[in-house]
């Protein structure tokens, strides 16, 4: 009871202070479901049954009424006038009674979150006036809320005002007939559900303008009614299982189409886009076709020219000048005119254009349509054309400028190329030609233009007037205006005008050819393959139907099964023999040339992703079909057996294909289960046990080859990490790293491109997709490296950057790896343009001297000199294995002692100044002694054949009579061999016997 009174007082106080924004609909009243249950009980207690009827209820007040009654009356009055309500509930709590919304007489917008629909009461009283309805995480079918009105279980009636429905984030598996009750629905959001097929249920929605079915399991575009097809403006189908977009061509007014993250494999599947003339936004990212090197240009071939010519966005980015070059020619000229900056137009032309073109644009619909009129105009030779004089037309003597609009695209492209060259000169200086690889842009492909230029049509060479056209660009008028006010053609041009008309009917065919050539890119033509048997006359059988009427030849080569058109000898399909999985033979009755007989049938099964290429079924129609089929089987059987053998060898491996370069390779499943484990969240010093074998360490990252990287990681770098499109991967290093200002070391991948260095922190087990275990921390330009330094005994590498300033210590723990990576890094720095080269002039190496923190641990005989070489001590960065954990340690050995240390690897060239202008003092102690033993206490040395990076030093303290073990793991087997030799020398000199060494097979 006290809780209810507190709730009533608090809500009444809130609505008294800010009730205006709720009553006028600017804000939504949000109530937990238990709170509304308390309010309902208060209303029933104080106000009786007056809140159960329809319509607004005016409650009288009396001076004798208590404060609780007055607050209840106030709340009831406000709730009756509330327009927007949001009910939320904790799904972990069970509602003990119904949630009633009877007080909300004026409700227009209702939102339910995790409220079970069977517990909702009162929806039938307001459903006819609701304008928007949102249900999140509470329904599994549409009918339980639309037809039954939740817990009211009323009969199905139309929702007269409902225009927006948001049923996202539910568990809806199928649609139903309840949608036909939503007569005026305009916005429908069914994203993040489990819908597999919309069937015919959406056809009843006649006013639909926005449809969101993202994050479902749809395999085809939903079917809409005839009225919605003309009204739908936005269709969102991302993250489904679409392998085709057939059906979108019916949505004639569609402006936004999102089919990202589906299964669209080829750009030819985008052909339906050509009819969407109003399309403004298209999202295709995440589909396999997006990884084609010419993705944008190959997509634009299928986009409607009218749509692409006006502020079109592809994958969220506007079309560039290079993208516009792949549009049909007459659209190129319009698009380039539209995209031309007003600053490039001369002041001399601006006034003339304003005066001469105002009348011409008054009756035109769009620039594209005006330009197209000239190409579709027909000529009658026997009819005299009379043209009306106009001061807006240029004179008949200005023939030189008439060729300008048709070649302006070439001139603009030439100017852009010159500007690009100038930018490279500014960037790379006088030696810019040396850096050829910086000039290669992978997104530029040769423009394939099938239509003739004006010079070719007029019968004169185009190259002779290129110079004059280039100069004419500055004096001529923009293309869109030139085409509007161009003078009539002279006699020579009239004779050639039919050629322009003949070019129009084949426009669609030319676009298909252009798309094919773009898909080929820069690949060379394949050599002609030799047939392994005679071509066989067959007819393909689609599904379980009759054979196709068009017969084809079936050829078998060493690599492909090729389907060839019978008449034109054109290759229809090439099926790779390495994908052949199974062959089947059968028979069927078929009538051929008025003779019905039994023909043999060949069925081939392939391991393709595309469903139409997984199974090919042919009926053999040759003169001797049985013999022809037998010859084909004899040729295919060796390939099939080889594929079976390969599949047997591939057990335990998973087959992967890079979506960018199409290369196929195999990954061991065992290596996916191995790899490095990240540091525990609570202990920066503790590293989980590392898999020590080379095979385990090289699961996804090849630590021996800096330039060899797994395809998944390479793709992740290109798509998610690199910040500039022109960046190219150069090398990487998997290394434990210490960053100045951050406590402890962390496992990371240092990636170098030709421009930057990236620090990627390993946050999980190196397995699966890189996005699951990598996090991008920092990025620096190579030119910002201000200092490089090799650590003691070449086991670490220190680097510092400026702008912003950052210092890193790379604990490589491997001498040869450290030297090789340093050599690779210095090569990249030297390859930078002279203008942007790093300030690093020399690379010093840390030496053991009195300033070093380890100097005090050396023997007094050694420290008599000011510097010592590595023959006086042995230094090793390693891990101390204790149980299932590995702790980073430093092993230092002199000729008589062994030290196990914890070393602080924080490092910076020049410490920053504090507020008083003085340098910050260095840390009090850079080392902490964990344990020390004399070399004489070593009793046994154990190494492992399968784990060459592990060693155990068995120690015995003769004074304390205590045995101990140092289990050391390092990154370099050679250093362990040197450690054994370092210990063996003085030990055998002291005891005059051979040091005991044992080699075990594997770790215990």
PDB file of N, CA and C in Angstrom, residues 616-694:
ATOM      1  N   UNK A 616      22.935 -30.168 -62.898  1.00  0.00           N
ATOM      2  CA  UNK A 616      22.689 -30.029 -64.334  1.00  0.00           C
ATOM      3  C   UNK A 616      22.235 -31.386 -64.866  1.00  0.00           C
ATOM      4  N   UNK A 617      21.092 -31.363 -65.535  1.00  0.00           N
ATOM      5  CA  UNK A 617      20.482 -32.598 -66.029  1.00  0.00           C
ATOM      6  C   UNK A 617      20.304 -32.490 -67.538  1.00  0.00           C
ATOM      7  N   UNK A 618      20.834 -33.483 -68.281  1.00  0.00           N
ATOM      8  CA  UNK A 618      20.803 -33.453 -69.745  1.00  0.00           C
ATOM      9  C   UNK A 618      20.195 -34.758 -70.256  1.00  0.00           C
ATOM     10  N   UNK A 619      19.394 -34.634 -71.328  1.00  0.00           N
ATOM     11  CA  UNK A 619      18.949 -35.804 -72.083  1.00  0.00           C
ATOM     12  C   UNK A 619      19.796 -35.858 -73.350  1.00  0.00           C
ATOM     13  N   UNK A 620      20.434 -37.004 -73.598  1.00  0.00           N
ATOM     14  CA  UNK A 620      21.364 -37.163 -74.708  1.00  0.00           C
ATOM     15  C   UNK A 620      20.568 -37.462 -75.965  1.00  0.00           C
ATOM     16  N   UNK A 621      20.748 -36.628 -76.997  1.00  0.00           N
ATOM     17  CA  UNK A 621      19.955 -36.717 -78.224  1.00  0.00           C
ATOM     18  C   UNK A 621      20.796 -37.047 -79.438  1.00  0.00           C
ATOM     19  N   UNK A 622      22.010 -37.486 -79.254  1.00  0.00           N
ATOM     20  CA  UNK A 622      22.887 -37.771 -80.393  1.00  0.00           C
ATOM     21  C   UNK A 622      22.383 -38.993 -81.152  1.00  0.00           C
ATOM     22  N   UNK A 623      23.025 -39.248 -82.304  1.00  0.00           N
ATOM     23  CA  UNK A 623      22.593 -40.377 -83.134  1.00  0.00           C
ATOM     24  C   UNK A 623      22.756 -41.698 -82.394  1.00  0.00           C
ATOM     25  N   UNK A 624      23.846 -41.822 -81.667  1.00  0.00           N
ATOM     26  CA  UNK A 624      24.068 -43.022 -80.851  1.00  0.00           C
ATOM     27  C   UNK A 624      24.171 -42.569 -79.396  1.00  0.00           C
ATOM     28  N   UNK A 625      23.032 -42.302 -78.762  1.00  0.00           N
ATOM     29  CA  UNK A 625      23.079 -41.664 -77.430  1.00  0.00           C
ATOM     30  C   UNK A 625      23.774 -42.505 -76.376  1.00  0.00           C
ATOM     31  N   UNK A 626      23.597 -43.844 -76.408  1.00  0.00           N
ATOM     32  CA  UNK A 626      24.223 -44.679 -75.381  1.00  0.00           C
ATOM     33  C   UNK A 626      25.739 -44.640 -75.497  1.00  0.00           C
ATOM     34  N   UNK A 627      26.256 -44.720 -76.726  1.00  0.00           N
ATOM     35  CA  UNK A 627      27.707 -44.685 -76.904  1.00  0.00           C
ATOM     36  C   UNK A 627      28.276 -43.315 -76.530  1.00  0.00           C
ATOM     37  N   UNK A 628      27.577 -42.251 -76.925  1.00  0.00           N
ATOM     38  CA  UNK A 628      28.041 -40.902 -76.576  1.00  0.00           C
ATOM     39  C   UNK A 628      28.053 -40.704 -75.063  1.00  0.00           C
ATOM     40  N   UNK A 629      27.012 -41.187 -74.377  1.00  0.00           N
ATOM     41  CA  UNK A 629      26.974 -41.056 -72.928  1.00  0.00           C
ATOM     42  C   UNK A 629      28.112 -41.822 -72.284  1.00  0.00           C
ATOM     43  N   UNK A 630      28.416 -43.019 -72.797  1.00  0.00           N
ATOM     44  CA  UNK A 630      29.501 -43.812 -72.239  1.00  0.00           C
ATOM     45  C   UNK A 630      30.852 -43.108 -72.406  1.00  0.00           C
ATOM     46  N   UNK A 631      31.056 -42.472 -73.551  1.00  0.00           N
ATOM     47  CA  UNK A 631      32.320 -41.759 -73.773  1.00  0.00           C
ATOM     48  C   UNK A 631      32.446 -40.567 -72.818  1.00  0.00           C
ATOM     49  N   UNK A 632      31.346 -39.891 -72.561  1.00  0.00           N
ATOM     50  CA  UNK A 632      31.385 -38.765 -71.613  1.00  0.00           C
ATOM     51  C   UNK A 632      31.684 -39.263 -70.206  1.00  0.00           C
ATOM     52  N   UNK A 633      31.070 -40.387 -69.822  1.00  0.00           N
ATOM     53  CA  UNK A 633      31.318 -40.933 -68.485  1.00  0.00           C
ATOM     54  C   UNK A 633      32.764 -41.351 -68.315  1.00  0.00           C
ATOM     55  N   UNK A 634      33.354 -41.938 -69.343  1.00  0.00           N
ATOM     56  CA  UNK A 634      34.749 -42.358 -69.249  1.00  0.00           C
ATOM     57  C   UNK A 634      35.679 -41.166 -69.058  1.00  0.00           C
ATOM     58  N   UNK A 635      35.318 -40.037 -69.644  1.00  0.00           N
ATOM     59  CA  UNK A 635      36.157 -38.850 -69.507  1.00  0.00           C
ATOM     60  C   UNK A 635      35.961 -38.196 -68.139  1.00  0.00           C
ATOM     61  N   UNK A 636      34.735 -38.207 -67.637  1.00  0.00           N
ATOM     62  CA  UNK A 636      34.444 -37.537 -66.371  1.00  0.00           C
ATOM     63  C   UNK A 636      34.839 -38.363 -65.154  1.00  0.00           C
ATOM     64  N   UNK A 637      34.914 -39.689 -65.295  1.00  0.00           N
ATOM     65  CA  UNK A 637      35.175 -40.540 -64.133  1.00  0.00           C
ATOM     66  C   UNK A 637      36.519 -40.252 -63.478  1.00  0.00           C
ATOM     67  N   UNK A 638      37.629 -40.083 -64.210  1.00  0.00           N
ATOM     68  CA  UNK A 638      38.892 -39.762 -63.521  1.00  0.00           C
ATOM     69  C   UNK A 638      38.820 -38.468 -62.711  1.00  0.00           C
ATOM     70  N   UNK A 639      38.153 -37.452 -63.252  1.00  0.00           N
ATOM     71  CA  UNK A 639      38.024 -36.191 -62.503  1.00  0.00           C
ATOM     72  C   UNK A 639      37.196 -36.392 -61.248  1.00  0.00           C
ATOM     73  N   UNK A 640      36.140 -37.199 -61.349  1.00  0.00           N
ATOM     74  CA  UNK A 640      35.296 -37.455 -60.186  1.00  0.00           C
ATOM     75  C   UNK A 640      36.062 -38.218 -59.115  1.00  0.00           C
ATOM     76  N   UNK A 641      36.849 -39.212 -59.510  1.00  0.00           N
ATOM     77  CA  UNK A 641      37.634 -39.975 -58.527  1.00  0.00           C
ATOM     78  C   UNK A 641      38.687 -39.105 -57.860  1.00  0.00           C
ATOM     79  N   UNK A 642      39.296 -38.220 -58.628  1.00  0.00           N
ATOM     80  CA  UNK A 642      40.291 -37.319 -58.039  1.00  0.00           C
ATOM     81  C   UNK A 642      39.639 -36.375 -57.032  1.00  0.00           C
ATOM     82  N   UNK A 643      38.449 -35.903 -57.354  1.00  0.00           N
ATOM     83  CA  UNK A 643      37.739 -35.029 -56.408  1.00  0.00           C
ATOM     84  C   UNK A 643      37.393 -35.776 -55.132  1.00  0.00           C
ATOM     85  N   UNK A 644      37.035 -37.066 -55.267  1.00  0.00           N
ATOM     86  CA  UNK A 644      36.715 -37.851 -54.072  1.00  0.00           C
ATOM     87  C   UNK A 644      37.954 -38.064 -53.215  1.00  0.00           C
ATOM     88  N   UNK A 645      39.089 -38.312 -53.862  1.00  0.00           N
ATOM     89  CA  UNK A 645      40.328 -38.467 -53.104  1.00  0.00           C
ATOM     90  C   UNK A 645      40.679 -37.169 -52.375  1.00  0.00           C
ATOM     91  N   UNK A 646      40.498 -36.059 -53.063  1.00  0.00           N
ATOM     92  CA  UNK A 646      40.806 -34.766 -52.432  1.00  0.00           C
ATOM     93  C   UNK A 646      39.894 -34.508 -51.248  1.00  0.00           C
ATOM     94  N   UNK A 647      38.618 -34.880 -51.400  1.00  0.00           N
ATOM     95  CA  UNK A 647      37.699 -34.680 -50.276  1.00  0.00           C
ATOM     96  C   UNK A 647      38.068 -35.569 -49.092  1.00  0.00           C
ATOM     97  N   UNK A 648      38.592 -36.775 -49.391  1.00  0.00           N
ATOM     98  CA  UNK A 648      39.047 -37.628 -48.305  1.00  0.00           C
ATOM     99  C   UNK A 648      40.238 -37.043 -47.580  1.00  0.00           C
ATOM    100  N   UNK A 649      41.141 -36.414 -48.351  1.00  0.00           N
ATOM    101  CA  UNK A 649      42.304 -35.785 -47.728  1.00  0.00           C
ATOM    102  C   UNK A 649      41.932 -34.505 -47.003  1.00  0.00           C
ATOM    103  N   UNK A 650      40.813 -33.915 -47.412  1.00  0.00           N
ATOM    104  CA  UNK A 650      40.410 -32.642 -46.833  1.00  0.00           C
ATOM    105  C   UNK A 650      39.624 -32.809 -45.538  1.00  0.00           C
ATOM    106  N   UNK A 651      39.388 -34.038 -45.119  1.00  0.00           N
ATOM    107  CA  UNK A 651      38.695 -34.224 -43.856  1.00  0.00           C
ATOM    108  C   UNK A 651      39.554 -33.674 -42.722  1.00  0.00           C
ATOM    109  N   UNK A 652      38.954 -32.953 -41.846  1.00  0.00           N
ATOM    110  CA  UNK A 652      39.697 -32.245 -40.818  1.00  0.00           C
ATOM    111  C   UNK A 652      40.125 -30.867 -41.245  1.00  0.00           C
ATOM    112  N   UNK A 653      39.797 -30.481 -42.503  1.00  0.00           N
ATOM    113  CA  UNK A 653      40.100 -29.157 -43.008  1.00  0.00           C
ATOM    114  C   UNK A 653      38.806 -28.493 -43.440  1.00  0.00           C
ATOM    115  N   UNK A 654      38.786 -27.188 -43.419  1.00  0.00           N
ATOM    116  CA  UNK A 654      37.655 -26.440 -43.947  1.00  0.00           C
ATOM    117  C   UNK A 654      38.110 -25.674 -45.171  1.00  0.00           C
ATOM    118  N   UNK A 655      37.284 -25.689 -46.209  1.00  0.00           N
ATOM    119  CA  UNK A 655      37.625 -25.045 -47.467  1.00  0.00           C
ATOM    120  C   UNK A 655      37.176 -23.600 -47.431  1.00  0.00           C
ATOM    121  N   UNK A 656      38.095 -22.688 -47.738  1.00  0.00           N
ATOM    122  CA  UNK A 656      37.818 -21.267 -47.702  1.00  0.00           C
ATOM    123  C   UNK A 656      38.117 -20.662 -49.053  1.00  0.00           C
ATOM    124  N   UNK A 657      37.432 -19.579 -49.346  1.00  0.00           N
ATOM    125  CA  UNK A 657      37.687 -18.827 -50.568  1.00  0.00           C
ATOM    126  C   UNK A 657      37.703 -17.354 -50.238  1.00  0.00           C
ATOM    127  N   UNK A 658      38.733 -16.673 -50.691  1.00  0.00           N
ATOM    128  CA  UNK A 658      38.814 -15.236 -50.498  1.00  0.00           C
ATOM    129  C   UNK A 658      37.824 -14.572 -51.447  1.00  0.00           C
ATOM    130  N   UNK A 659      36.900 -13.781 -50.897  1.00  0.00           N
ATOM    131  CA  UNK A 659      35.889 -13.133 -51.715  1.00  0.00           C
ATOM    132  C   UNK A 659      36.475 -11.998 -52.538  1.00  0.00           C
ATOM    133  N   UNK A 660      37.703 -11.624 -52.266  1.00  0.00           N
ATOM    134  CA  UNK A 660      38.299 -10.517 -53.008  1.00  0.00           C
ATOM    135  C   UNK A 660      39.102 -11.004 -54.203  1.00  0.00           C
ATOM    136  N   UNK A 661      39.966 -11.992 -53.994  1.00  0.00           N
ATOM    137  CA  UNK A 661      40.803 -12.481 -55.100  1.00  0.00           C
ATOM    138  C   UNK A 661      40.367 -13.833 -55.624  1.00  0.00           C
ATOM    139  N   UNK A 662      39.321 -14.450 -55.019  1.00  0.00           N
ATOM    140  CA  UNK A 662      38.739 -15.711 -55.464  1.00  0.00           C
ATOM    141  C   UNK A 662      39.648 -16.914 -55.253  1.00  0.00           C
ATOM    142  N   UNK A 663      40.779 -16.752 -54.591  1.00  0.00           N
ATOM    143  CA  UNK A 663      41.677 -17.883 -54.369  1.00  0.00           C
ATOM    144  C   UNK A 663      41.081 -18.813 -53.316  1.00  0.00           C
ATOM    145  N   UNK A 664      41.176 -20.122 -53.585  1.00  0.00           N
ATOM    146  CA  UNK A 664      40.662 -21.120 -52.654  1.00  0.00           C
ATOM    147  C   UNK A 664      41.828 -21.768 -51.904  1.00  0.00           C
ATOM    148  N   UNK A 665      41.599 -22.084 -50.640  1.00  0.00           N
ATOM    149  CA  UNK A 665      42.635 -22.715 -49.833  1.00  0.00           C
ATOM    150  C   UNK A 665      41.954 -23.447 -48.693  1.00  0.00           C
ATOM    151  N   UNK A 666      42.734 -24.256 -47.975  1.00  0.00           N
ATOM    152  CA  UNK A 666      42.204 -25.091 -46.904  1.00  0.00           C
ATOM    153  C   UNK A 666      42.824 -24.670 -45.586  1.00  0.00           C
ATOM    154  N   UNK A 667      42.021 -24.729 -44.546  1.00  0.00           N
ATOM    155  CA  UNK A 667      42.471 -24.361 -43.210  1.00  0.00           C
ATOM    156  C   UNK A 667      42.205 -25.541 -42.284  1.00  0.00           C
ATOM    157  N   UNK A 668      43.230 -25.944 -41.561  1.00  0.00           N
ATOM    158  CA  UNK A 668      43.083 -27.052 -40.638  1.00  0.00           C
ATOM    159  C   UNK A 668      42.132 -26.676 -39.510  1.00  0.00           C
ATOM    160  N   UNK A 669      41.186 -27.578 -39.251  1.00  0.00           N
ATOM    161  CA  UNK A 669      40.255 -27.329 -38.149  1.00  0.00           C
ATOM    162  C   UNK A 669      40.976 -27.344 -36.815  1.00  0.00           C
ATOM    163  N   UNK A 670      42.070 -28.140 -36.735  1.00  0.00           N
ATOM    164  CA  UNK A 670      42.809 -28.204 -35.479  1.00  0.00           C
ATOM    165  C   UNK A 670      43.459 -26.870 -35.147  1.00  0.00           C
ATOM    166  N   UNK A 671      43.954 -26.189 -36.220  1.00  0.00           N
ATOM    167  CA  UNK A 671      44.618 -24.918 -35.967  1.00  0.00           C
ATOM    168  C   UNK A 671      43.634 -23.853 -35.541  1.00  0.00           C
ATOM    169  N   UNK A 672      42.355 -24.051 -35.871  1.00  0.00           N
ATOM    170  CA  UNK A 672      41.341 -23.101 -35.414  1.00  0.00           C
ATOM    171  C   UNK A 672      41.115 -23.228 -33.913  1.00  0.00           C
ATOM    172  N   UNK A 673      41.436 -24.410 -33.394  1.00  0.00           N
ATOM    173  CA  UNK A 673      41.249 -24.610 -31.963  1.00  0.00           C
ATOM    174  C   UNK A 673      42.474 -24.195 -31.169  1.00  0.00           C
ATOM    175  N   UNK A 674      43.555 -23.843 -31.886  1.00  0.00           N
ATOM    176  CA  UNK A 674      44.789 -23.478 -31.217  1.00  0.00           C
ATOM    177  C   UNK A 674      45.052 -22.006 -31.439  1.00  0.00           C
ATOM    178  N   UNK A 675      46.099 -21.522 -30.876  1.00  0.00           N
ATOM    179  CA  UNK A 675      46.448 -20.127 -31.073  1.00  0.00           C
ATOM    180  C   UNK A 675      46.750 -19.472 -29.742  1.00  0.00           C
ATOM    181  N   UNK A 676      46.869 -18.189 -29.772  1.00  0.00           N
ATOM    182  CA  UNK A 676      47.247 -17.442 -28.587  1.00  0.00           C
ATOM    183  C   UNK A 676      46.029 -17.020 -27.804  1.00  0.00           C
ATOM    184  N   UNK A 677      46.148 -17.001 -26.508  1.00  0.00           N
ATOM    185  CA  UNK A 677      45.065 -16.551 -25.636  1.00  0.00           C
ATOM    186  C   UNK A 677      45.445 -15.182 -25.089  1.00  0.00           C
ATOM    187  N   UNK A 678      44.459 -14.361 -24.981  1.00  0.00           N
ATOM    188  CA  UNK A 678      44.703 -13.000 -24.504  1.00  0.00           C
ATOM    189  C   UNK A 678      44.936 -12.990 -22.998  1.00  0.00           C
ATOM    190  N   UNK A 679      45.417 -11.876 -22.538  1.00  0.00           N
ATOM    191  CA  UNK A 679      45.649 -11.712 -21.106  1.00  0.00           C
ATOM    192  C   UNK A 679      44.336 -11.654 -20.364  1.00  0.00           C
ATOM    193  N   UNK A 680      44.347 -12.125 -19.140  1.00  0.00           N
ATOM    194  CA  UNK A 680      43.151 -12.071 -18.318  1.00  0.00           C
ATOM    195  C   UNK A 680      42.822 -10.614 -18.007  1.00  0.00           C
ATOM    196  N   UNK A 681      41.531 -10.336 -17.904  1.00  0.00           N
ATOM    197  CA  UNK A 681      41.104  -8.940 -17.737  1.00  0.00           C
ATOM    198  C   UNK A 681      41.599  -8.354 -16.440  1.00  0.00           C
ATOM    199  N   UNK A 682      41.688  -9.155 -15.405  1.00  0.00           N
ATOM    200  CA  UNK A 682      42.018  -8.594 -14.100  1.00  0.00           C
ATOM    201  C   UNK A 682      43.492  -8.560 -13.791  1.00  0.00           C
ATOM    202  N   UNK A 683      44.329  -9.188 -14.581  1.00  0.00           N
ATOM    203  CA  UNK A 683      45.746  -9.272 -14.264  1.00  0.00           C
ATOM    204  C   UNK A 683      46.543  -8.987 -15.506  1.00  0.00           C
ATOM    205  N   UNK A 684      47.141  -7.819 -15.593  1.00  0.00           N
ATOM    206  CA  UNK A 684      47.878  -7.449 -16.791  1.00  0.00           C
ATOM    207  C   UNK A 684      49.177  -8.209 -16.915  1.00  0.00           C
ATOM    208  N   UNK A 685      49.666  -8.805 -15.808  1.00  0.00           N
ATOM    209  CA  UNK A 685      50.938  -9.510 -15.873  1.00  0.00           C
ATOM    210  C   UNK A 685      50.781 -10.946 -16.342  1.00  0.00           C
ATOM    211  N   UNK A 686      49.576 -11.483 -16.242  1.00  0.00           N
ATOM    212  CA  UNK A 686      49.389 -12.901 -16.506  1.00  0.00           C
ATOM    213  C   UNK A 686      49.030 -13.122 -17.958  1.00  0.00           C
ATOM    214  N   UNK A 687      49.752 -14.001 -18.609  1.00  0.00           N
ATOM    215  CA  UNK A 687      49.430 -14.422 -19.971  1.00  0.00           C
ATOM    216  C   UNK A 687      49.069 -15.887 -19.941  1.00  0.00           C
ATOM    217  N   UNK A 688      47.977 -16.240 -20.627  1.00  0.00           N
ATOM    218  CA  UNK A 688      47.569 -17.642 -20.667  1.00  0.00           C
ATOM    219  C   UNK A 688      48.617 -18.457 -21.412  1.00  0.00           C
ATOM    220  N   UNK A 689      48.611 -19.752 -21.164  1.00  0.00           N
ATOM    221  CA  UNK A 689      49.594 -20.648 -21.759  1.00  0.00           C
ATOM    222  C   UNK A 689      49.523 -20.600 -23.271  1.00  0.00           C
ATOM    223  N   UNK A 690      50.681 -20.489 -23.891  1.00  0.00           N
ATOM    224  CA  UNK A 690      50.755 -20.403 -25.345  1.00  0.00           C
ATOM    225  C   UNK A 690      51.021 -21.790 -25.914  1.00  0.00           C
ATOM    226  N   UNK A 691      50.400 -22.069 -27.071  1.00  0.00           N
ATOM    227  CA  UNK A 691      50.707 -23.311 -27.778  1.00  0.00           C
ATOM    228  C   UNK A 691      52.085 -23.161 -28.395  1.00  0.00           C
ATOM    229  N   UNK A 692      52.993 -24.031 -28.023  1.00  0.00           N
ATOM    230  CA  UNK A 692      54.391 -23.768 -28.320  1.00  0.00           C
ATOM    231  C   UNK A 692      54.856 -24.294 -29.662  1.00  0.00           C
ATOM    232  N   UNK A 693      54.164 -25.235 -30.270  1.00  0.00           N
ATOM    233  CA  UNK A 693      54.633 -25.776 -31.538  1.00  0.00           C
ATOM    234  C   UNK A 693      54.494 -24.750 -32.640  1.00  0.00           C
ATOM    235  N   UNK A 694      55.345 -24.850 -33.652  1.00  0.00           N
ATOM    236  CA  UNK A 694      55.288 -23.919 -34.771  1.00  0.00           C
ATOM    237  C   UNK A 694      53.951 -24.002 -35.487  1.00  0.00           C
TER     238      UNK A 694
END
